[in-house]
PDB file of C-alpha atoms in Angstrom:
ATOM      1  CA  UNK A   1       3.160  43.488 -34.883  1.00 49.00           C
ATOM      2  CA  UNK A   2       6.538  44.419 -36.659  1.00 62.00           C
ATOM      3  CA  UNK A   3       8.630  41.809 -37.958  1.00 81.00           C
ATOM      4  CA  UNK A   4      11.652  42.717 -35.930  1.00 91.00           C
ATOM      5  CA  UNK A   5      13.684  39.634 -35.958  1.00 94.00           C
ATOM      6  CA  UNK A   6      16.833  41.056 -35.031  1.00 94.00           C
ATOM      7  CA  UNK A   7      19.419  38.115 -36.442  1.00 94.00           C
ATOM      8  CA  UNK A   8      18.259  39.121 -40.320  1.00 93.00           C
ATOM      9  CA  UNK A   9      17.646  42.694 -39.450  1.00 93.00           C
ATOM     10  CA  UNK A  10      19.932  43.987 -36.626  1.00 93.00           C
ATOM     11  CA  UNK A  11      19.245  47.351 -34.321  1.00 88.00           C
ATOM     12  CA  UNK A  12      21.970  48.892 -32.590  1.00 87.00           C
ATOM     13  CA  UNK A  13      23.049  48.911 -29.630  1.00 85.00           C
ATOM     14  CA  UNK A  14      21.358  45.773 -29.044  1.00 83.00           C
ATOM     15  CA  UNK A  15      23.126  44.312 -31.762  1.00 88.00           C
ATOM     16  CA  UNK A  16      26.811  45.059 -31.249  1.00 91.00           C
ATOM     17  CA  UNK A  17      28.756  41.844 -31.422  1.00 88.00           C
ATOM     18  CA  UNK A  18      29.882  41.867 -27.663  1.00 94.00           C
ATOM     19  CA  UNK A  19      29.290  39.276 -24.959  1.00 94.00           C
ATOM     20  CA  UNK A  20      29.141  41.848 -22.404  1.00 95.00           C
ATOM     21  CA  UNK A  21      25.376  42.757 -23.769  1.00 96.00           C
ATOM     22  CA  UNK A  22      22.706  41.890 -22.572  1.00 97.00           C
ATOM     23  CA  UNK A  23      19.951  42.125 -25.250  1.00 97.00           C
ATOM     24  CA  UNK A  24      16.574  42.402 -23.848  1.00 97.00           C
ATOM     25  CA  UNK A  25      12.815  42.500 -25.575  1.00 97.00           C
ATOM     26  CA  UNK A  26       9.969  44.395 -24.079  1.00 97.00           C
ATOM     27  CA  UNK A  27       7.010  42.459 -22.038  1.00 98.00           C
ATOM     28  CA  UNK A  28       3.142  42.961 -21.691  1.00 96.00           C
ATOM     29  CA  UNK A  29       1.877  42.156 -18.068  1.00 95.00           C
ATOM     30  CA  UNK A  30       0.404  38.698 -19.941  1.00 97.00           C
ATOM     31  CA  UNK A  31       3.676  38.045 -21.086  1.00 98.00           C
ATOM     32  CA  UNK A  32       3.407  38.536 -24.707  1.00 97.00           C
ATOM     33  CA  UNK A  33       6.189  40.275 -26.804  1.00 96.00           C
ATOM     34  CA  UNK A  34       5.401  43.804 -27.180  1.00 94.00           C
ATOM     35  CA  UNK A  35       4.452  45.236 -30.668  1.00 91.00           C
ATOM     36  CA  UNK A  36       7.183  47.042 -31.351  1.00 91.00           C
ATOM     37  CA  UNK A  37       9.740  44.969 -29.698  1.00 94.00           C
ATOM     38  CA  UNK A  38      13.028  43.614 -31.208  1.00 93.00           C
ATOM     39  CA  UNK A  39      13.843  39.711 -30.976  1.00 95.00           C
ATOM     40  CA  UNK A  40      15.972  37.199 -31.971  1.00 95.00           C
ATOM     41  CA  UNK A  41      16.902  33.213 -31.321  1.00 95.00           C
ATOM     42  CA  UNK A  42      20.464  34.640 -31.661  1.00 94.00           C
ATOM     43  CA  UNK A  43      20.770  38.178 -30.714  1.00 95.00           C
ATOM     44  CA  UNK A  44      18.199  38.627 -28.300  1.00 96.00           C
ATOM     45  CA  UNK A  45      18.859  37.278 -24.423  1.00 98.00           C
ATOM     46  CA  UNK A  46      15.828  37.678 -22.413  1.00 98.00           C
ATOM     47  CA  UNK A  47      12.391  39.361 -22.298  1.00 98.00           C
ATOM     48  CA  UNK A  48      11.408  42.124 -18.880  1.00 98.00           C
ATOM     49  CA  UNK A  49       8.552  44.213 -18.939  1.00 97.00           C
ATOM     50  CA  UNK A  50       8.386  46.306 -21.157  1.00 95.00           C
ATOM     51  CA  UNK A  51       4.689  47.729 -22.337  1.00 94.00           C
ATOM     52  CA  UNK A  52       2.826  50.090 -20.068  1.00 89.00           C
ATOM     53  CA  UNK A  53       5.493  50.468 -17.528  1.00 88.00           C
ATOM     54  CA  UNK A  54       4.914  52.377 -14.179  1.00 79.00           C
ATOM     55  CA  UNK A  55       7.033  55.083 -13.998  1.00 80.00           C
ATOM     56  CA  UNK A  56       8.022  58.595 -12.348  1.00 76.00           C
ATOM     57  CA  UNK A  57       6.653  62.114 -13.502  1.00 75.00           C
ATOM     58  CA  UNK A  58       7.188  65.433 -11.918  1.00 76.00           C
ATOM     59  CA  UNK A  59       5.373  66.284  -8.760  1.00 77.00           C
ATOM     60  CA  UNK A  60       6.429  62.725  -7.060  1.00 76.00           C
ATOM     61  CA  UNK A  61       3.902  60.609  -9.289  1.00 76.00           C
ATOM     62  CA  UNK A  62       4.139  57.329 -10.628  1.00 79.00           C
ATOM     63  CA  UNK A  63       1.684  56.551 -14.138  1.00 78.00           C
ATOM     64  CA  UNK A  64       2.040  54.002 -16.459  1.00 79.00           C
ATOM     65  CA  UNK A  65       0.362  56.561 -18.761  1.00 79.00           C
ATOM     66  CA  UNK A  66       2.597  59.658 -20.668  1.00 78.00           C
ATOM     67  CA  UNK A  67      -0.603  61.390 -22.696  1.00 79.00           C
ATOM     68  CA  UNK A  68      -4.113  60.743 -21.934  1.00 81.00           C
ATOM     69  CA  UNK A  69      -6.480  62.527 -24.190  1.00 84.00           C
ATOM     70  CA  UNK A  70      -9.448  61.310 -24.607  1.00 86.00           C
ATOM     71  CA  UNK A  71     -10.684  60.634 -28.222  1.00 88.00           C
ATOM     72  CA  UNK A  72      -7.179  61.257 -29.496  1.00 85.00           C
ATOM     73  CA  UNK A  73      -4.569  59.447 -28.035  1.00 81.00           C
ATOM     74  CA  UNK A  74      -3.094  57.266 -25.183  1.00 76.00           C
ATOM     75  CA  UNK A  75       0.424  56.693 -25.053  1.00 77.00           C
ATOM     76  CA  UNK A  76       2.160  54.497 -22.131  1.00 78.00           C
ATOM     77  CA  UNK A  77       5.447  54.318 -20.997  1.00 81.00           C
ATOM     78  CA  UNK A  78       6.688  51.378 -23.762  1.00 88.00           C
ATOM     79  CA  UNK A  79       9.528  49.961 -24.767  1.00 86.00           C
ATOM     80  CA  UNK A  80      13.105  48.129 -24.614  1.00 92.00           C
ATOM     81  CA  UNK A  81      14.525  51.155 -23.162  1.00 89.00           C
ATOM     82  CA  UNK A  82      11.707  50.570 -20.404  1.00 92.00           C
ATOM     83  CA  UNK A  83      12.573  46.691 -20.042  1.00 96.00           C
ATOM     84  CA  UNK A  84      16.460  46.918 -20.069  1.00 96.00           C
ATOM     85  CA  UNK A  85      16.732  48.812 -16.719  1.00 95.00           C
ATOM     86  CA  UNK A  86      14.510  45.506 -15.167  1.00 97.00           C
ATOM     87  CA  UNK A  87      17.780  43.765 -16.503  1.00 98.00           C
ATOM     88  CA  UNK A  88      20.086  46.312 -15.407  1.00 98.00           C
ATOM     89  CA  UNK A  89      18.762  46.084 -11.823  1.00 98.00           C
ATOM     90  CA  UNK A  90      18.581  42.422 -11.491  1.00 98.00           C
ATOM     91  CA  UNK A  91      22.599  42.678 -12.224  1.00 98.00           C
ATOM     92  CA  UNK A  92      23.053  44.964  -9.641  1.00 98.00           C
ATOM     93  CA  UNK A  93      21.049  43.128  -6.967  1.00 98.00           C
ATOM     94  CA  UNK A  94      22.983  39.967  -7.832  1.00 98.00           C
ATOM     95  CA  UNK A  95      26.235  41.657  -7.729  1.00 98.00           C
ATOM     96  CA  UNK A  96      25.558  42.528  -3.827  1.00 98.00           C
ATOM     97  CA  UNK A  97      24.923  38.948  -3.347  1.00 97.00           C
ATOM     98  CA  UNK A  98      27.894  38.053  -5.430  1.00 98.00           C
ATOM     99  CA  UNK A  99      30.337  40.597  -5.105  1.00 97.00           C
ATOM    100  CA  UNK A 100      33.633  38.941  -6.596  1.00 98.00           C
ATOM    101  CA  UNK A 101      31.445  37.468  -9.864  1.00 98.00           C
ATOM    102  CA  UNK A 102      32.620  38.847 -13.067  1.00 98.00           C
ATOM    103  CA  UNK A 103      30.109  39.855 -16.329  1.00 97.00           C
ATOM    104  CA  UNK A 104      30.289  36.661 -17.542  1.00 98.00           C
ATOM    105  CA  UNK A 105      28.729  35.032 -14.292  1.00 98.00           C
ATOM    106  CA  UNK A 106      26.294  37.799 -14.099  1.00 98.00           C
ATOM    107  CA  UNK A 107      25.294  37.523 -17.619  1.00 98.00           C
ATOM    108  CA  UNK A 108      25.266  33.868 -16.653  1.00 98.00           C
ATOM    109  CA  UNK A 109      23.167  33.742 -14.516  1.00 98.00           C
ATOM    110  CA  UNK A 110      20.225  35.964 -15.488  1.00 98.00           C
ATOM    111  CA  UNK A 111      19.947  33.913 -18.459  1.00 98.00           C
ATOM    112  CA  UNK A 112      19.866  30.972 -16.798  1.00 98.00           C
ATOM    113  CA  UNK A 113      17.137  31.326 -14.444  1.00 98.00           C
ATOM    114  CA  UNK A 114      14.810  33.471 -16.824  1.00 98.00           C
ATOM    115  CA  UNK A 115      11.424  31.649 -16.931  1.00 98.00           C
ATOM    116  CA  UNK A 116      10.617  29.962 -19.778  1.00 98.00           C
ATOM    117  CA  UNK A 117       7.702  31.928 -21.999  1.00 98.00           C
ATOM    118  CA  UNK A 118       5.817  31.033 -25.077  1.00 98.00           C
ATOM    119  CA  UNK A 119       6.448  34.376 -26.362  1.00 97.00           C
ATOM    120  CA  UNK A 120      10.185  34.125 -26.751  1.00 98.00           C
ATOM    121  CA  UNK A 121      10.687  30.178 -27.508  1.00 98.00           C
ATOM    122  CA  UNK A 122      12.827  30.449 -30.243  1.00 97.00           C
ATOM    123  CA  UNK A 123      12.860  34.217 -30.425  1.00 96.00           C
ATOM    124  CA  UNK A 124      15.315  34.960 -27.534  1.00 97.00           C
ATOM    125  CA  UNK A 125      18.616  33.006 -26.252  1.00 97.00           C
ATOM    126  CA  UNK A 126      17.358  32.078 -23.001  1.00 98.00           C
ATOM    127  CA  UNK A 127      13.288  31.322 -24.324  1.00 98.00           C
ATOM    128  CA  UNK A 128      12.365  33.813 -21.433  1.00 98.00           C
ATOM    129  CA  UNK A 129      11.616  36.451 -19.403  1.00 98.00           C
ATOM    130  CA  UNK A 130      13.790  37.856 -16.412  1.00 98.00           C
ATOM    131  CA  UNK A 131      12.988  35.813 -12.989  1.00 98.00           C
ATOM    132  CA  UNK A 132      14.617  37.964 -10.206  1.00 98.00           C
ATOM    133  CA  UNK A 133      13.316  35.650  -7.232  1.00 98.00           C
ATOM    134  CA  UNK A 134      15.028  32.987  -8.847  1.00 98.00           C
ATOM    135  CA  UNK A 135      18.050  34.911 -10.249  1.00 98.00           C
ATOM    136  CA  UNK A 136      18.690  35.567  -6.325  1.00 97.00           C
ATOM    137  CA  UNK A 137      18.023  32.527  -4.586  1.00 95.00           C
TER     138      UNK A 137
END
């Protein structure tokens, strides 16, 4: 993979010095950083998947698959712009459980019950990967 450690090398927007951010690296389904994927024991709050990602296509279809030809090339749905919107909805749902909580107790509290993963000890602020059954108990 890349070295893409974002506290010596910072990529924007992830990067922006804001609290408000939530900074989030892309996932396989075995819970290993993707590739590609940005991280950082600093800059970097949480992991969500992120690699082969089910998602829609015209005509009402759901693939985890964008190009498929055989002999030449596969390319999947990847990425953090495919993992931050796992983020983005775990907010959401805990804002309808919580709605008088500000940023600062969402951000909070995604970070805080992210499950601990191999992968991102010592690469992400929280160690690991969004937990939404736990984020909402």
């Amino acid at each position: 993979g890349y070295d893409n450690d974002n506290d010596s090398k910072p990529a924007y927007p992830a990067s922006y010095n804001h609290d408000i951010i939530i900074s989030v690296a892309a996932l396989d389904d075995k819970d290993a950083l993707g590739a590609f994927s940005n991280w950082g024991r600093n800059t970097v709050d949480i992991g969500a998947p992120g690699v082969k990602v089910f998602s829609t296509v015209p005509d009402q279809v759901y693939q985890d698959t964008v190009i498929n030809i055989p002999g030449f090339i596969v390319a999947t749905w990847d990425g953090t712009s495919m993992a931050a919107p796992h983020v983005s909805g775990a907010a959401a749902l805990y804002m309808s459980k919580n709605p008088n909580a500000d940023w600062r107790e969402v951000k909070d509290a995604i970070l805080k019950t992210a499950t601990p993963i191999n992968a991102l000890s010592g690469k992400a602020v929280s160690n690991g990967k969004l937990n939404v059954k736990e984020l909402m108990k």
